Coordinates of N, CA and C in Angstrom, one line a residue:
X29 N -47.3 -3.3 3.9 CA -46.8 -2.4 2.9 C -48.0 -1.5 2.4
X30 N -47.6 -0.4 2.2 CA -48.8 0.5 2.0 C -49.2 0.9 0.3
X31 N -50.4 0.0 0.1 CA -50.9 0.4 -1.6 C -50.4 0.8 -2.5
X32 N -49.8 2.0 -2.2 CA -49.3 2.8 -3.5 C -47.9 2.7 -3.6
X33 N -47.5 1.6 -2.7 CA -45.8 0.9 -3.1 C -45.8 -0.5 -3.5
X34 N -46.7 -1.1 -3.9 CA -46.7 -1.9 -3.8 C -46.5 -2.7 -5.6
X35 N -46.1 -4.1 -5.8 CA -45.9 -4.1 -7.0 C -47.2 -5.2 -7.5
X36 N -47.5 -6.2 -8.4 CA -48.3 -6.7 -8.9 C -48.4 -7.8 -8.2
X37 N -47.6 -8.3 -7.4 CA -47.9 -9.9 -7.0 C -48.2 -9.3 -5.1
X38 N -48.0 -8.2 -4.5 CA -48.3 -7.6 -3.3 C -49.6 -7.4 -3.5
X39 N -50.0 -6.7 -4.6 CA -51.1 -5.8 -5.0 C -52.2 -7.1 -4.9
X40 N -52.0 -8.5 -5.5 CA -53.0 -9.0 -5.8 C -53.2 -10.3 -4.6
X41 N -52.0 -10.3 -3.4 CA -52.5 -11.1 -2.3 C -53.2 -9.9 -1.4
X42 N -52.8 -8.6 -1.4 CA -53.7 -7.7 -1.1 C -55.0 -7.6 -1.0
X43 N -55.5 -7.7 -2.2 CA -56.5 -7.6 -2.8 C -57.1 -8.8 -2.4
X44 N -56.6 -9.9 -2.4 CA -57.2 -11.5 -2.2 C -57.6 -11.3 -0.8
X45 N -57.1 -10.7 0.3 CA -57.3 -10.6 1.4 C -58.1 -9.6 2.2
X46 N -58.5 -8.7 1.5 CA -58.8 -7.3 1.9 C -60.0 -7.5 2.4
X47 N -60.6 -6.5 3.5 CA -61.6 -6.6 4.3 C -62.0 -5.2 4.7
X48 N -62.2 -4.2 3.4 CA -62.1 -2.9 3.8 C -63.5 -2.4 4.0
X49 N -64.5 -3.2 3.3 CA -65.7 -3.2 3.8 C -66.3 -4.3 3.3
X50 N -68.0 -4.5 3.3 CA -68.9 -5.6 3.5 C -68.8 -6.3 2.3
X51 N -68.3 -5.6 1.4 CA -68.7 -6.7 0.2 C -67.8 -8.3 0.6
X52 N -66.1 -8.4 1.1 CA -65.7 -9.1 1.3 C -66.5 -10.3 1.8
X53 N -67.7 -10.1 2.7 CA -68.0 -11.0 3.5 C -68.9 -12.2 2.2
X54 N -69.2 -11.8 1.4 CA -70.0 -12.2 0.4 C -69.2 -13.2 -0.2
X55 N -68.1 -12.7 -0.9 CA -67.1 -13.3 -2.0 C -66.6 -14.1 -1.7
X56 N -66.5 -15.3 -3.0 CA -65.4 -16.5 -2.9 C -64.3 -16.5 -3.0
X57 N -64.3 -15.3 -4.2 CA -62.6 -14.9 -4.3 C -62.8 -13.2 -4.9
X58 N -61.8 -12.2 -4.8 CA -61.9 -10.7 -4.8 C -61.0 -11.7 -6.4
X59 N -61.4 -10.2 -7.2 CA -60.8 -9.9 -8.5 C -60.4 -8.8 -8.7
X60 N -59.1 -9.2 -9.5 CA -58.0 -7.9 -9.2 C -58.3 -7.1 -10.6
X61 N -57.9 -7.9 -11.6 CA -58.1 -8.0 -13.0 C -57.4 -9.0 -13.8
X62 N -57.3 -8.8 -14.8 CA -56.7 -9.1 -15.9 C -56.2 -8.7 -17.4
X63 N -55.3 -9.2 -18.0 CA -54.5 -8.6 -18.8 C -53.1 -8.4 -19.1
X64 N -52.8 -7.8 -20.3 CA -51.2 -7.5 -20.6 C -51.3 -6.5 -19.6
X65 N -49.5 -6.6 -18.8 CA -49.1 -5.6 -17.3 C -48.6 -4.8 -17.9
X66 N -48.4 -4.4 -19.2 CA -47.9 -3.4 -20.1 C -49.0 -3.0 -20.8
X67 N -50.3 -3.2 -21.2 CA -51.2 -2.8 -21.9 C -51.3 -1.3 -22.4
X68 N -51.8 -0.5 -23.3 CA -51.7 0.6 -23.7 C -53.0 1.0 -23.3
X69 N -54.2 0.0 -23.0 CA -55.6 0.1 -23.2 C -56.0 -0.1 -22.0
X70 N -57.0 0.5 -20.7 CA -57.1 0.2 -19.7 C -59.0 0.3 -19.7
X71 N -59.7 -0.7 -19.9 CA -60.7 -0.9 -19.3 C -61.5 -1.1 -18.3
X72 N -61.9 -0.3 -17.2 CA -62.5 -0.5 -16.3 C -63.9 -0.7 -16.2
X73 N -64.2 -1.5 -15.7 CA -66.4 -2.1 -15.3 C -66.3 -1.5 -14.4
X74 N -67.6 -2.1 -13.4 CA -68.2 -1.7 -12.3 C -67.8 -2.8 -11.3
X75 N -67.6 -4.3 -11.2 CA -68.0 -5.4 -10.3 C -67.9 -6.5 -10.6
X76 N -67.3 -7.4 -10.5 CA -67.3 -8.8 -10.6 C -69.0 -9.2 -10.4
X77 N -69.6 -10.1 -11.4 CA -71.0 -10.8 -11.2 C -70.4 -12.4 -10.5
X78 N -71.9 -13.2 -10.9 CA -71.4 -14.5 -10.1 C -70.5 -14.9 -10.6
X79 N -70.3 -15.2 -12.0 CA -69.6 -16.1 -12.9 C -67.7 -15.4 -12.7
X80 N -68.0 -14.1 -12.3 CA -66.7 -13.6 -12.2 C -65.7 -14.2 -11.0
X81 N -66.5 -14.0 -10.3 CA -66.7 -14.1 -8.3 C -66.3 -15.6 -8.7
X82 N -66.6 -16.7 -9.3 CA -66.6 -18.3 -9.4 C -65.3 -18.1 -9.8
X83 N -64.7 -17.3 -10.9 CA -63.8 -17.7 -11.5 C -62.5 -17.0 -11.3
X84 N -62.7 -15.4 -10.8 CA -61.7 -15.2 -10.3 C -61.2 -14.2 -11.5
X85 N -62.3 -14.0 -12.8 CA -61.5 -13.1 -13.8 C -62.4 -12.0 -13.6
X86 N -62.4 -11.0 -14.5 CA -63.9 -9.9 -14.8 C -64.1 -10.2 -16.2
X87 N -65.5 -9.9 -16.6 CA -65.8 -9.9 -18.1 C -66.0 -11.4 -18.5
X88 N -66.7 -12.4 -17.5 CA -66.6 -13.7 -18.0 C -68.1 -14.2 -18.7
X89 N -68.8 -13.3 -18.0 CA -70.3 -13.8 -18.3 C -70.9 -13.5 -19.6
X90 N -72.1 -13.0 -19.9 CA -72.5 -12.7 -21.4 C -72.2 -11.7 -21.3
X91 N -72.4 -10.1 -20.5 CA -71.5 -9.1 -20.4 C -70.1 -9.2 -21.4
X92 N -69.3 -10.1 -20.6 CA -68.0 -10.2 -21.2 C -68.2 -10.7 -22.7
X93 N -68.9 -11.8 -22.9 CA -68.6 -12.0 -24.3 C -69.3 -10.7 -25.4
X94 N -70.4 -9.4 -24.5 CA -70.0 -8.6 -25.1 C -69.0 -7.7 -25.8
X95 N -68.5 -7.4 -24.1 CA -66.9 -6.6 -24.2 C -66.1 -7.2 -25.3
X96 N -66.3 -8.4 -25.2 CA -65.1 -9.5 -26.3 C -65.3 -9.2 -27.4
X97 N -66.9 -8.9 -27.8 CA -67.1 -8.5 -29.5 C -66.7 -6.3 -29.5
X98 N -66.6 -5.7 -28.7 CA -66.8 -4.4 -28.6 C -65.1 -4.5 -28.8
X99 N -64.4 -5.4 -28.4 CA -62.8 -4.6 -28.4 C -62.5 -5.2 -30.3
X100 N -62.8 -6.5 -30.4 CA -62.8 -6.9 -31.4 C -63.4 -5.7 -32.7
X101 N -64.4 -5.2 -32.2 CA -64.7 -4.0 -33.4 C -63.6 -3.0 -33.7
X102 N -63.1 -2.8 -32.4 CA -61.6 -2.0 -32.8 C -60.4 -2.5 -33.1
X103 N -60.3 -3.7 -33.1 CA -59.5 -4.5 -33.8 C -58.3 -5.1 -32.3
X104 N -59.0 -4.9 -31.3 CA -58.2 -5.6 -29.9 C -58.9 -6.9 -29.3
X105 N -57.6 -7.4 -28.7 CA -58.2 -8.7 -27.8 C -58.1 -8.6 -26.8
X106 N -59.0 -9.6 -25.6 CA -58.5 -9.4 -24.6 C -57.1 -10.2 -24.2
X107 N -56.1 -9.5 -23.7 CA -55.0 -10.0 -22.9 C -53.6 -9.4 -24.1
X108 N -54.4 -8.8 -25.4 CA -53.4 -8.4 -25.8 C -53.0 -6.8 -26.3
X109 N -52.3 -6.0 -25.5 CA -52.4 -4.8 -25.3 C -53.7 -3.9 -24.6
X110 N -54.7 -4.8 -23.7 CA -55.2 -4.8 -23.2 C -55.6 -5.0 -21.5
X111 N -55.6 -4.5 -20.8 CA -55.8 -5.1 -19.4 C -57.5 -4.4 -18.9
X112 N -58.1 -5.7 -18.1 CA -59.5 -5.0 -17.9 C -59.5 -5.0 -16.2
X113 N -59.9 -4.4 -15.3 CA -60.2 -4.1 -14.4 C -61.7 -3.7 -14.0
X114 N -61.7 -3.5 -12.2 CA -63.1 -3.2 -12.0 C -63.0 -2.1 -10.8
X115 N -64.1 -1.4 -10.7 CA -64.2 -0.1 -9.5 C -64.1 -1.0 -8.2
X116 N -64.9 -2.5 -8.3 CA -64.6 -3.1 -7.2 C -64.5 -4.3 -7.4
X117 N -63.4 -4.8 -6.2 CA -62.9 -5.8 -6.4 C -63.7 -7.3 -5.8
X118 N -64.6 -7.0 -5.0 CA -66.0 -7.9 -5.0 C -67.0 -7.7 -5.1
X119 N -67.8 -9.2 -5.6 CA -69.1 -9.2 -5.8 C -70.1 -8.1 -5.3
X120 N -70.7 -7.3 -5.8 CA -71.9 -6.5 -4.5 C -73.2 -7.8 -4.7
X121 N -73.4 -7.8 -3.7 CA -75.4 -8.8 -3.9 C -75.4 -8.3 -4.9
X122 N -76.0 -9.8 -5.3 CA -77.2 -9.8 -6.3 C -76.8 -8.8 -7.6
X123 N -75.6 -9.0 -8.0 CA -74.9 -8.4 -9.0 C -75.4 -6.5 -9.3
X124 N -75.8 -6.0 -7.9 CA -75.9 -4.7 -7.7 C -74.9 -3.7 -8.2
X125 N -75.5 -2.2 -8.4 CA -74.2 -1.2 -8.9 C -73.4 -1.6 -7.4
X126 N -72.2 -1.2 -7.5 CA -71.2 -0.4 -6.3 C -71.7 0.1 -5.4
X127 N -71.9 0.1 -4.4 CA -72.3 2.2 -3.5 C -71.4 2.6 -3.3
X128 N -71.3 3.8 -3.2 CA -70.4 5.2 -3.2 C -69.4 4.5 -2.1
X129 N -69.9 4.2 -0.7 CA -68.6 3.6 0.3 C -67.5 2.6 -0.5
X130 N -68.3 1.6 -1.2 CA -67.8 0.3 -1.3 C -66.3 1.2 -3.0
X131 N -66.7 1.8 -3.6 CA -65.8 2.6 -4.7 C -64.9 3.2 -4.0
X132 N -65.0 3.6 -3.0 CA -64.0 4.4 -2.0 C -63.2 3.1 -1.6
X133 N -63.2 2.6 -1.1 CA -63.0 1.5 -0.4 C -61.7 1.0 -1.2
X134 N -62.2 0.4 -2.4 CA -61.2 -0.1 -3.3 C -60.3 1.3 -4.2
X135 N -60.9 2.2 -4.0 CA -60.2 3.0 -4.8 C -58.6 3.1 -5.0
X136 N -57.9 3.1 -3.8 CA -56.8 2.7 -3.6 C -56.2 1.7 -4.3
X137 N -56.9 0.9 -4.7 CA -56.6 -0.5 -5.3 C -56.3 -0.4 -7.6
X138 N -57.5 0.6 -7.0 CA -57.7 0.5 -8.7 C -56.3 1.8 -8.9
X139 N -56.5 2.9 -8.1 CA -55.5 3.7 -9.2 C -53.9 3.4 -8.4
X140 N -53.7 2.1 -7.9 CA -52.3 1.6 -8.1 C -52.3 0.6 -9.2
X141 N -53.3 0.4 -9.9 CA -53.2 -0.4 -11.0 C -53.2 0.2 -12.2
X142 N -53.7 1.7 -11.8 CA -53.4 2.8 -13.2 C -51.9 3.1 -13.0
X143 N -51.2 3.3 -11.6 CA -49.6 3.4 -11.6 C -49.4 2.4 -12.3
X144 N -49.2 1.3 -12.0 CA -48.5 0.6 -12.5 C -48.3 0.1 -14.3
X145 N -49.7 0.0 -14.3 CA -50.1 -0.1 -16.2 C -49.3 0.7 -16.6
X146 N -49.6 2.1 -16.1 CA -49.7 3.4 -17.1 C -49.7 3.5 -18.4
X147 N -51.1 3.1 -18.4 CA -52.0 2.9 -20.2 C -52.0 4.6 -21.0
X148 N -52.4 4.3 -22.1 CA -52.2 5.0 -23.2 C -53.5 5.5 -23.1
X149 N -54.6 4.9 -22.3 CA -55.9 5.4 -22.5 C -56.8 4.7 -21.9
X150 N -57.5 5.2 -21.0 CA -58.9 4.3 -20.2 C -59.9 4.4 -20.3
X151 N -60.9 3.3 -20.9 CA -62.0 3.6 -21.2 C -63.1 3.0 -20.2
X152 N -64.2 3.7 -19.4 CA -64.5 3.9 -18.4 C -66.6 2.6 -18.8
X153 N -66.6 1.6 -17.9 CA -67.5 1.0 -18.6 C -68.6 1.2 -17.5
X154 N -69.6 2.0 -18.1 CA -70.3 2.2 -16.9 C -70.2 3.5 -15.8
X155 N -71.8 3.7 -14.8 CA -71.5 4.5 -14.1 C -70.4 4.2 -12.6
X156 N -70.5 3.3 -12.5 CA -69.4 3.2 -11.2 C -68.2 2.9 -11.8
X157 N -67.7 2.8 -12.9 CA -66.2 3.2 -13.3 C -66.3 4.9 -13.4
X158 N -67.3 4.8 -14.0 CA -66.9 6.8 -14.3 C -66.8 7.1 -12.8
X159 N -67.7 7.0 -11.7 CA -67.3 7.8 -10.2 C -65.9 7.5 -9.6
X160 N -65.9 6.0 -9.8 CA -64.3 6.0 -9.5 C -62.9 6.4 -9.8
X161 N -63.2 6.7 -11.1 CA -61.8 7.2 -11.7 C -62.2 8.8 -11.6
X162 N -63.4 9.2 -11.9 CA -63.3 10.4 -12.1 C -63.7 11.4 -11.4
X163 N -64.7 10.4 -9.8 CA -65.5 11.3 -9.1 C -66.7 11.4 -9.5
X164 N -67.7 12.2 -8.4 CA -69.4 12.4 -9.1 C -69.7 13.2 -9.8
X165 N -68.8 13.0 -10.8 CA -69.2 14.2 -12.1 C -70.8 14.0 -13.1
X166 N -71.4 13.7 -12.5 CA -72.9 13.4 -13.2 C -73.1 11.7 -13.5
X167 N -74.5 12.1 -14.0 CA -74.8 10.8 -14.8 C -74.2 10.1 -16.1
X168 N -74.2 8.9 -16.4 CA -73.5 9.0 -17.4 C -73.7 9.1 -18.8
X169 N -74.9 9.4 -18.6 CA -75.6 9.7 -20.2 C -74.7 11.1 -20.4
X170 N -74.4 12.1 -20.0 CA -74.2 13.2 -19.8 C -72.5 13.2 -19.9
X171 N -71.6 12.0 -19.8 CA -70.5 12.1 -19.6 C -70.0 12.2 -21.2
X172 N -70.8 11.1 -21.4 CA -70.3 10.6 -23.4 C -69.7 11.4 -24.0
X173 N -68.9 11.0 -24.1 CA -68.6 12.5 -25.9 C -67.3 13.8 -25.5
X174 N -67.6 13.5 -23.9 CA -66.7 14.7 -23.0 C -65.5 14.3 -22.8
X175 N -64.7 14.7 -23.1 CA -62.9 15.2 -22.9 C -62.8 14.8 -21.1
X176 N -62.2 13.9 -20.8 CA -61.3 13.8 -19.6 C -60.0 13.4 -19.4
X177 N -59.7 13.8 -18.3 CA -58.3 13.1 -18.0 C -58.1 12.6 -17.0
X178 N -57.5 11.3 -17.1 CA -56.7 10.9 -15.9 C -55.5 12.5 -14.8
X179 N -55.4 12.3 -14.2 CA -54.6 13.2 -13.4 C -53.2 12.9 -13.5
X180 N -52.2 13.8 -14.3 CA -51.1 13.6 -14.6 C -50.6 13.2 -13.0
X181 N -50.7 14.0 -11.9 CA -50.0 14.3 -10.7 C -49.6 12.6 -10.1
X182 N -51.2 11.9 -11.1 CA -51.5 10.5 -10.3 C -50.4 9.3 -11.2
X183 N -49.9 9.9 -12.7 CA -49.4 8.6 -13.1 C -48.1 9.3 -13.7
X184 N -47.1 9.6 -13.1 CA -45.6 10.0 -13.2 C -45.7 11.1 -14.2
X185 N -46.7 12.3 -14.2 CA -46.3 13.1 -14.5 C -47.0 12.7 -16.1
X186 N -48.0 11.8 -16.4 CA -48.4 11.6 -18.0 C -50.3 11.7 -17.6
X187 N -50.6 13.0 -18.8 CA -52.2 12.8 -18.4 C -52.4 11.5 -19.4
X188 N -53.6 11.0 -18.8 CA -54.6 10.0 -19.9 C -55.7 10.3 -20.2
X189 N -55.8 10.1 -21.4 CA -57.2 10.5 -21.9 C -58.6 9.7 -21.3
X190 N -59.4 9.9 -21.2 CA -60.5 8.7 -20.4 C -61.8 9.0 -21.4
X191 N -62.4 8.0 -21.8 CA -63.4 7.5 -22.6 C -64.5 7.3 -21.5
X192 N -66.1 7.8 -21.5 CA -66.7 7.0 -20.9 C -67.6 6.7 -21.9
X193 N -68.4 5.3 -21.6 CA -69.2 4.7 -22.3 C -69.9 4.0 -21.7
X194 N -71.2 3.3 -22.0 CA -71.9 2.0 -21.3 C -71.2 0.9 -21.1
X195 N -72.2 0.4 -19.7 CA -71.5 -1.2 -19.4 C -72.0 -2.2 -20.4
X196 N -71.5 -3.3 -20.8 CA -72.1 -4.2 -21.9 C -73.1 -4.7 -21.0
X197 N -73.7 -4.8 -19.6 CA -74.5 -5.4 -19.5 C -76.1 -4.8 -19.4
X198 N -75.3 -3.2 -19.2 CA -76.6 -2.2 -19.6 C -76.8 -2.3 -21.1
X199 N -75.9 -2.5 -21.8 CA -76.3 -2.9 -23.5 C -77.2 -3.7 -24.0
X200 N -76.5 -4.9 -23.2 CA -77.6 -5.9 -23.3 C -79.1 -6.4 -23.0
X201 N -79.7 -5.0 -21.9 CA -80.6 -4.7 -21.8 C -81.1 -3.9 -22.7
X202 N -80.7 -2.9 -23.5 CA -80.8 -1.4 -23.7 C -80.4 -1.5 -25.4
X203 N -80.8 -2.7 -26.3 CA -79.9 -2.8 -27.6 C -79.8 -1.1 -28.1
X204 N -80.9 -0.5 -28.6 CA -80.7 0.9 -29.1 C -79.1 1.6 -28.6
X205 N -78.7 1.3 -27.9 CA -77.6 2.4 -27.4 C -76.3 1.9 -27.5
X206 N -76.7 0.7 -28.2 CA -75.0 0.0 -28.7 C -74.5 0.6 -29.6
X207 N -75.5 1.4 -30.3 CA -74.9 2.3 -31.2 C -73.9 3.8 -30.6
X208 N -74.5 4.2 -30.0 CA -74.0 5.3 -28.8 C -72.5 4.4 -28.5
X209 N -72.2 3.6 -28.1 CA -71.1 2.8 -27.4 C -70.3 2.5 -28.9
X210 N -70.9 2.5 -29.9 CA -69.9 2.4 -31.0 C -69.2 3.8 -30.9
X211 N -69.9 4.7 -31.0 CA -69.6 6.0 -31.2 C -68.4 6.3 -30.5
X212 N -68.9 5.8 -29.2 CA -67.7 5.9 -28.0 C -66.4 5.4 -28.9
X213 N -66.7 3.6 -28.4 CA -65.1 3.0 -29.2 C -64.5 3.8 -30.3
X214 N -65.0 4.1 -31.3 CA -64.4 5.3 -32.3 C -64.1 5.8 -31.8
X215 N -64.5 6.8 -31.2 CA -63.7 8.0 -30.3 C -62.3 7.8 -29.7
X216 N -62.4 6.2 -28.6 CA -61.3 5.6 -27.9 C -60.3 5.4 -29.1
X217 N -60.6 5.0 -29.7 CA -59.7 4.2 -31.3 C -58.8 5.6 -31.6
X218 N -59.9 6.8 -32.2 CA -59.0 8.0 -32.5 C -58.1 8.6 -32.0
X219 N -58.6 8.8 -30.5 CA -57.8 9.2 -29.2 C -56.5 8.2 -28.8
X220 N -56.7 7.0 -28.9 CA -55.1 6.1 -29.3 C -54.3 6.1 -30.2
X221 N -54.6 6.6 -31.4 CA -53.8 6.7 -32.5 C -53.1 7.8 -32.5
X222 N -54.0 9.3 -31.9 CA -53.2 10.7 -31.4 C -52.4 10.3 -30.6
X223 N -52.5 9.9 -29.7 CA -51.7 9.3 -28.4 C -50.5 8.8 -29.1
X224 N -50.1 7.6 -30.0 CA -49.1 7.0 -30.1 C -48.7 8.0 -31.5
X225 N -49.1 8.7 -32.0 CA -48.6 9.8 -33.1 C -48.0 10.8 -32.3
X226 N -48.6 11.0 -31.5 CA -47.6 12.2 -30.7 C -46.3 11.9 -30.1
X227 N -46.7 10.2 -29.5 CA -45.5 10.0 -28.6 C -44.4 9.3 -29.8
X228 N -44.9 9.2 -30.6 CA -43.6 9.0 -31.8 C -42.9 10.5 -32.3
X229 N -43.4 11.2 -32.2 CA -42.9 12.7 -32.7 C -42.4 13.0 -31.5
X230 N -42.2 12.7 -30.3 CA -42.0 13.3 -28.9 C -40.5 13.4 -29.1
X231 N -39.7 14.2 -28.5 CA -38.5 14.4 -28.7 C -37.8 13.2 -27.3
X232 N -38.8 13.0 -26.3 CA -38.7 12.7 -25.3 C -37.7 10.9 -25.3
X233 N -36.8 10.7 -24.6 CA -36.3 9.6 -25.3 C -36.8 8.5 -24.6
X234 N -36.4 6.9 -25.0 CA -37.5 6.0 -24.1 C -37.5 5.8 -22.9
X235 N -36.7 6.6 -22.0 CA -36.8 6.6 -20.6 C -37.5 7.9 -20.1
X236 N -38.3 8.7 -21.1 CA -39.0 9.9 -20.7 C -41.0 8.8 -20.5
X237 N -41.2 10.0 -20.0 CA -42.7 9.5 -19.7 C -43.8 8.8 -20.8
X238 N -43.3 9.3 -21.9 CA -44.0 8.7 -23.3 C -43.5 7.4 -23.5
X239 N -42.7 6.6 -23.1 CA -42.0 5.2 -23.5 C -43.1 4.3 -23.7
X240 N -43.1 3.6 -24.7 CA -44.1 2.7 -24.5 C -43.8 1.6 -24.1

């Protein structure tokens, strides 16, 4: 069955099995993600680390228990109205970025998981989420603060707003710029509340594209 028909329990023996390039040969188990399958909030990282790879979720290591205090500042949890994902679905060595092949690779993977969600808004963690969803649109210092969108054409006709920001585990190196990543989540937070103000004024009824 080919990717982009596929539904959540295809998608993730898929995924379990996939051998589209080298990273496979490494991993214990691929990670698909996790989360509410309805979620409004779509966060994507870069990579499963060891602890992820062991366990089979994303976001488990101290990274994660950063992400856990960053959704918490905006008043979300994980698993509730929330779903987190990754650019790739295994480990690279030695908890390495992505390369450009290996984001292609899975690409297919990730934006049938934007079909299917079809979130209210994705917030991009990191430079190899920003290339994957959005392409080589620069560095990511340079992305911050900028207006993007998901590609209506790609999710039934509804654009999404997309956030980028730092990975928590570049945070955790880098404390000064957690502030910068607040700035972001604000941003995300405002841009979700336009989102569901509009789609409450939408004349559109709950079988139109705005349904939540």
């Amino acid at each position: 069955m080919a990717i982009a028909r596929m539904g959540w329990d295809e998608l993730r023996q898929s995924v379990a099995g996939c051998n589209a390039c080298a990273l496979c040969q490494g991993r214990k188990q691929a990670v698909l993600g996790v989360g509410d399958a309805s979620a409004d909030w779509l966060f994507v990282g870069e990579g499963p680390g060891a602890e992820e790879d062991a366990r089979g979720e994303p976001f488990v290591g101290p990274a994660g228990k950063l992400l856990d205090a960053m959704l918490a500042a905006i008043d979300l949890r994980r698993g509730e109205d929330v779903y987190i994902a990754n650019a790739v679905k295994c480990r690279p060595p030695n908890n390495r970025t992505p390369e450009v092949a290996e984001i292609s690779a899975c690409a297919p993977y990730l934006k049938r998981q934007i079909a299917l969600l079809q979130p209210r808004l994705i917030v991009l963690l990191g430079r190899a989420a920003a290339h994957a969803v959005l392409g080589n649109v620069g560095p990511l210092g340079a992305l911050r603060g900028k207006p993007f969108e998901y590609p209506a054409s790609e999710c039934n006709g509804r654009r999404i707003p997309v956030v980028v920001t730092y990975h928590p585990a570049y945070l955790l190196r880098t404390l000064p710029d957690k502030a910068k990543a607040w700035e972001d989540l604000c941003r995300a937070r405002a841009l979700m509340r336009m989102e569901k103000a509009s789609a409450a004024e939408s004349p559109v009824g709950p079988a139109g594209p705005l349904a939540p």
